[in-house]
mmCIF file of C-alpha atoms in Angstrom:
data_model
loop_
_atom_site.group_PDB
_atom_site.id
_atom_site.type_symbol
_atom_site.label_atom_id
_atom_site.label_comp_id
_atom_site.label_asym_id
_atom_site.label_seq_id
_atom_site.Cartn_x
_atom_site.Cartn_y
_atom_site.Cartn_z
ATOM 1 C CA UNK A 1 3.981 -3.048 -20.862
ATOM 2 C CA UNK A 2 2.869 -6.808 -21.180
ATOM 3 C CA UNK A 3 3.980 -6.551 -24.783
ATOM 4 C CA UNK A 4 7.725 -5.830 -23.935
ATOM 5 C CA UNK A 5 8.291 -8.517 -21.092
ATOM 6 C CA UNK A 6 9.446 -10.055 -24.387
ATOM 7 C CA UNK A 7 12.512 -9.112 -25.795
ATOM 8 C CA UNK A 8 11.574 -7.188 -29.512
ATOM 9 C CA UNK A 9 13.844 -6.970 -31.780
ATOM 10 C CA UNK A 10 14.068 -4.580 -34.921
ATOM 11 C CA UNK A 11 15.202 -4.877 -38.709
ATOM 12 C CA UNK A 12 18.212 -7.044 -39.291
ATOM 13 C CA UNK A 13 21.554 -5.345 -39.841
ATOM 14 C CA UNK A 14 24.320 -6.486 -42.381
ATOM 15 C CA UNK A 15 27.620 -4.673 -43.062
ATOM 16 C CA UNK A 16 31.252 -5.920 -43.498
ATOM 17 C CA UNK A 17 34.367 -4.178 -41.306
ATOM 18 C CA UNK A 18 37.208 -5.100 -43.951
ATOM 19 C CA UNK A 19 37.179 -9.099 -44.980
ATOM 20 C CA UNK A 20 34.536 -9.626 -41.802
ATOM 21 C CA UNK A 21 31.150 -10.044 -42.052
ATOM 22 C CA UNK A 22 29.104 -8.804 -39.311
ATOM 23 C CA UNK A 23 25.165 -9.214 -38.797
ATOM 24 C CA UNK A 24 23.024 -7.819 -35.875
ATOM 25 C CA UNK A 25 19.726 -6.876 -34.685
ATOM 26 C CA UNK A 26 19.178 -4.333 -32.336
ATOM 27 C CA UNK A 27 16.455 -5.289 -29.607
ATOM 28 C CA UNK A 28 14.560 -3.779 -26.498
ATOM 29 C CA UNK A 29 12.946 -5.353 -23.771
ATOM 30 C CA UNK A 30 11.305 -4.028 -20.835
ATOM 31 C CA UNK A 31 9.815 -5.054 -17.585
ATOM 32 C CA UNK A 32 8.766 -3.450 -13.955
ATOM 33 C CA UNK A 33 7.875 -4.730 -11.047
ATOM 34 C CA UNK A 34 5.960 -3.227 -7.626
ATOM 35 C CA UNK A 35 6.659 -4.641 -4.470
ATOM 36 C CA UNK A 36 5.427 -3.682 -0.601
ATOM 37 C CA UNK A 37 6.563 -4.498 2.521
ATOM 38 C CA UNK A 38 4.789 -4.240 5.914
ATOM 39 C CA UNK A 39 1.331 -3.421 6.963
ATOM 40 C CA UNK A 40 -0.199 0.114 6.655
ATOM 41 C CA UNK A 41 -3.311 1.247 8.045
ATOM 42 C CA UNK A 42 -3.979 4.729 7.383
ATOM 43 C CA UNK A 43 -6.872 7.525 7.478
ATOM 44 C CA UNK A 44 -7.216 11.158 6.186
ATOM 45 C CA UNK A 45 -9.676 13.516 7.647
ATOM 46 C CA UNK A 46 -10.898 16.829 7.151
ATOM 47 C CA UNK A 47 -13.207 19.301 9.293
ATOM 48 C CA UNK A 48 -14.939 22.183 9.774
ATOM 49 C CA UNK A 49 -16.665 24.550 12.161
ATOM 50 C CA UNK A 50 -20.120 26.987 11.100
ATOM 51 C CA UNK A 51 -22.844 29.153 12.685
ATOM 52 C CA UNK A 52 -25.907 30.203 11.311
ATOM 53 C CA UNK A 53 -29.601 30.278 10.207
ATOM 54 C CA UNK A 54 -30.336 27.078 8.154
ATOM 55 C CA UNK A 55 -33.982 26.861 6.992
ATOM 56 C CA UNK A 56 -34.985 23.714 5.300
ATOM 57 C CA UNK A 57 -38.512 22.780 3.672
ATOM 58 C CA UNK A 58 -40.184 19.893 1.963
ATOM 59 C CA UNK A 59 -43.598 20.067 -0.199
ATOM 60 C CA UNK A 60 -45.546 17.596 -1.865
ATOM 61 C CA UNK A 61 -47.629 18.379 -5.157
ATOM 62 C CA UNK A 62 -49.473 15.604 -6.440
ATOM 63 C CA UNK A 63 -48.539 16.526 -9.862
ATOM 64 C CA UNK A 64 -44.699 17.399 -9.037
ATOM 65 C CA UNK A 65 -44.094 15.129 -6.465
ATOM 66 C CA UNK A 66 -41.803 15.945 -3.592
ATOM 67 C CA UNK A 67 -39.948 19.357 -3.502
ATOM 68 C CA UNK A 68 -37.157 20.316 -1.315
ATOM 69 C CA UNK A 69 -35.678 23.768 -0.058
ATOM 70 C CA UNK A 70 -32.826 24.509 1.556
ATOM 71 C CA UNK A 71 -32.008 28.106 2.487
ATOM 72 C CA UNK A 72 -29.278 29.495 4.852
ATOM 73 C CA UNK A 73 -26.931 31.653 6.163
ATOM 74 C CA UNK A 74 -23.837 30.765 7.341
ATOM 75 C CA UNK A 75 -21.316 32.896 9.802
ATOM 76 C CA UNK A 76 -18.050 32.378 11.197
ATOM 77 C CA UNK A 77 -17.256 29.327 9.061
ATOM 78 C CA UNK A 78 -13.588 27.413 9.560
ATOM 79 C CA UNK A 79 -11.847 24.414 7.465
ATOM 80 C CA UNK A 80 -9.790 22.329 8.840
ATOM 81 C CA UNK A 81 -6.974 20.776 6.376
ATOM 82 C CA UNK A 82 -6.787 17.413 5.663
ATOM 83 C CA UNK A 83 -5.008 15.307 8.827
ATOM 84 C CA UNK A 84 -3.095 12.073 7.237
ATOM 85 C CA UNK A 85 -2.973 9.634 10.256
ATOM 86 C CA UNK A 86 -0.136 6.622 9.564
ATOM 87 C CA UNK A 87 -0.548 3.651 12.011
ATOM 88 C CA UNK A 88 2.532 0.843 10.986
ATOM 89 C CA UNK A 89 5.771 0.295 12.544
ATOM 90 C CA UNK A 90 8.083 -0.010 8.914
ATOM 91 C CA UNK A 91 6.426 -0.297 5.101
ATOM 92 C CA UNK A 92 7.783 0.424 2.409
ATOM 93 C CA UNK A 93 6.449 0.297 -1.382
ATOM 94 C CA UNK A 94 8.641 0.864 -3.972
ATOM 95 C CA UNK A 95 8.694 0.329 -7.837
ATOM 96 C CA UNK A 96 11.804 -1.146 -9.862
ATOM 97 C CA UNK A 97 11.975 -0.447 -14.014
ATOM 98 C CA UNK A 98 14.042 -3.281 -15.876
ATOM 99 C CA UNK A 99 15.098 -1.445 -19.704
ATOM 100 C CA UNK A 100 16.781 -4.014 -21.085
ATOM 101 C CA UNK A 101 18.888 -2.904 -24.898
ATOM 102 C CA UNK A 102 19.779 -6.034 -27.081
ATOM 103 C CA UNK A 103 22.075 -6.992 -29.421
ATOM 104 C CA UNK A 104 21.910 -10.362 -31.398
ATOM 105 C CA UNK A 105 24.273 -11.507 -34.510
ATOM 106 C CA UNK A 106 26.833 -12.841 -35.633
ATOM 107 C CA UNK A 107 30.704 -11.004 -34.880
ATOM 108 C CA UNK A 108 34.030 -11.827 -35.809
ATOM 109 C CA UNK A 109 32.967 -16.078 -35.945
ATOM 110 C CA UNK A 110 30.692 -16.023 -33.308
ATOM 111 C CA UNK A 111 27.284 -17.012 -34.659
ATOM 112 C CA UNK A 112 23.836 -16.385 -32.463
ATOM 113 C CA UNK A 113 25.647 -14.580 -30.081
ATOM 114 C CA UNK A 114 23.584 -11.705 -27.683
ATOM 115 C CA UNK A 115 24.844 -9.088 -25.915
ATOM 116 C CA UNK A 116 22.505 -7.096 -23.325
ATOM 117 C CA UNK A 117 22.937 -3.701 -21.638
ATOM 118 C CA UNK A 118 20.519 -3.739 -18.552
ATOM 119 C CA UNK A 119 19.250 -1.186 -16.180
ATOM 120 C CA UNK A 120 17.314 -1.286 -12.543
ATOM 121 C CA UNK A 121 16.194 2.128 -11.649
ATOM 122 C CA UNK A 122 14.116 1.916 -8.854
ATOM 123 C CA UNK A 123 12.065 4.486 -6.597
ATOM 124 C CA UNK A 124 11.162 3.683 -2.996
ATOM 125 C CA UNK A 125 8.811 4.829 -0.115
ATOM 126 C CA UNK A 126 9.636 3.783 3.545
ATOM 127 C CA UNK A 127 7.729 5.032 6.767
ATOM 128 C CA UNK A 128 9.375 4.050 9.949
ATOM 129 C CA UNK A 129 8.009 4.995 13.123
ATOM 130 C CA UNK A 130 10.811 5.892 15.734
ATOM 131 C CA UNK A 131 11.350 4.092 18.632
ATOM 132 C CA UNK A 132 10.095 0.704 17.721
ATOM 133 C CA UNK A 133 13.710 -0.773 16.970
ATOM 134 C CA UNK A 134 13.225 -1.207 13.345
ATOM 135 C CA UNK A 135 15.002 2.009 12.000
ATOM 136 C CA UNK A 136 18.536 1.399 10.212
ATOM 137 C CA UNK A 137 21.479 3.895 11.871
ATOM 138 C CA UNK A 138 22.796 6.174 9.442
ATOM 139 C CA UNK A 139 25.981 3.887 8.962
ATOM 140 C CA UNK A 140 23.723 1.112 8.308
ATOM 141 C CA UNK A 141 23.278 2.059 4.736
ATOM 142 C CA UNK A 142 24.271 0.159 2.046
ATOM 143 C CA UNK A 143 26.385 1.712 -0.598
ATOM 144 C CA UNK A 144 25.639 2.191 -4.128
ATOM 145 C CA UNK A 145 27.921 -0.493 -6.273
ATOM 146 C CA UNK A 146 27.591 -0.473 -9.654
ATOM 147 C CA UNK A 147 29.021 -3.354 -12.289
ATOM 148 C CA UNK A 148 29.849 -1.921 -15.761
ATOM 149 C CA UNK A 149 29.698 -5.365 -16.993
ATOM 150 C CA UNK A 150 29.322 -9.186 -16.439
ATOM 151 C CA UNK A 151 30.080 -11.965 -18.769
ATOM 152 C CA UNK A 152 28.112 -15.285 -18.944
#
């Protein structure tokens, strides 16, 4: 990814609508970035239950060296599932892509110019505990805008 923070662009372009000359390259750039917010402390445990006849030895030959058994039985045996234990009161970690498509040339008498299509999908996780007064209400949400275009 470190190779495309740069913008690359690809084999030049040249073609002619009517009397007008027109150059371009077409380029791509592309960037992400992670971010967290908020402490986590977590743990994941996992247990079990068993009866029965375990029989372990250990032997020492001078020429082997030490040699260990272990022989059993076991009865009545139960797993527990995994337990995921979450102590914060808010985090949230969250990843945001940046594709970036370029365009750089030369149209209708404007030389060097760049034109640049960008994107920002992002994914999020948020954990909020309830009751600690950091949860947004449902009409708290922010709507989705989005800008088809912006001229500098």
């Amino acid at each position: 990814l470190e190779e495309l923070e740069n913008p690359v662009y690809f084999e030049k372009v040249d073609f002619a609508t009517g009397s007008m000359p027109i150059s371009m390259e077409p380029g791509f750039q592309f960037s992400a970035l992670m971010y967290h917010q908020g402490a986590f402390k977590g743990a994941v445990g996992i247990g079990g239950r068993t009866q029965g006849d375990l029989n372990p030895s250990l032997s020492y030959d001078s020429v082997k060296g030490f040699e260990s058994r272990f022989h059993g039985n076991l009865t009545d045996t139960d797993i527990w599932p995994p337990l995921w234990m979450i102590f914060t009161k808010q985090f949230e970690l969250g990843i945001v892509l940046k594709p970036t498509i370029l365009m750089r040339g030369d149209f209708a008498g404007l030389e060097r110019a760049t034109m640049k299509i960008e994107g920002r999908p992002y994914m999020n996780i948020s954990i909020t505990r309830e009751g600690n007064g950091t949860e947004a209400p449902v009409d708290a949400t922010t709507p989705l805008t989005i800008y088809p275009m912006r001229v500098v």
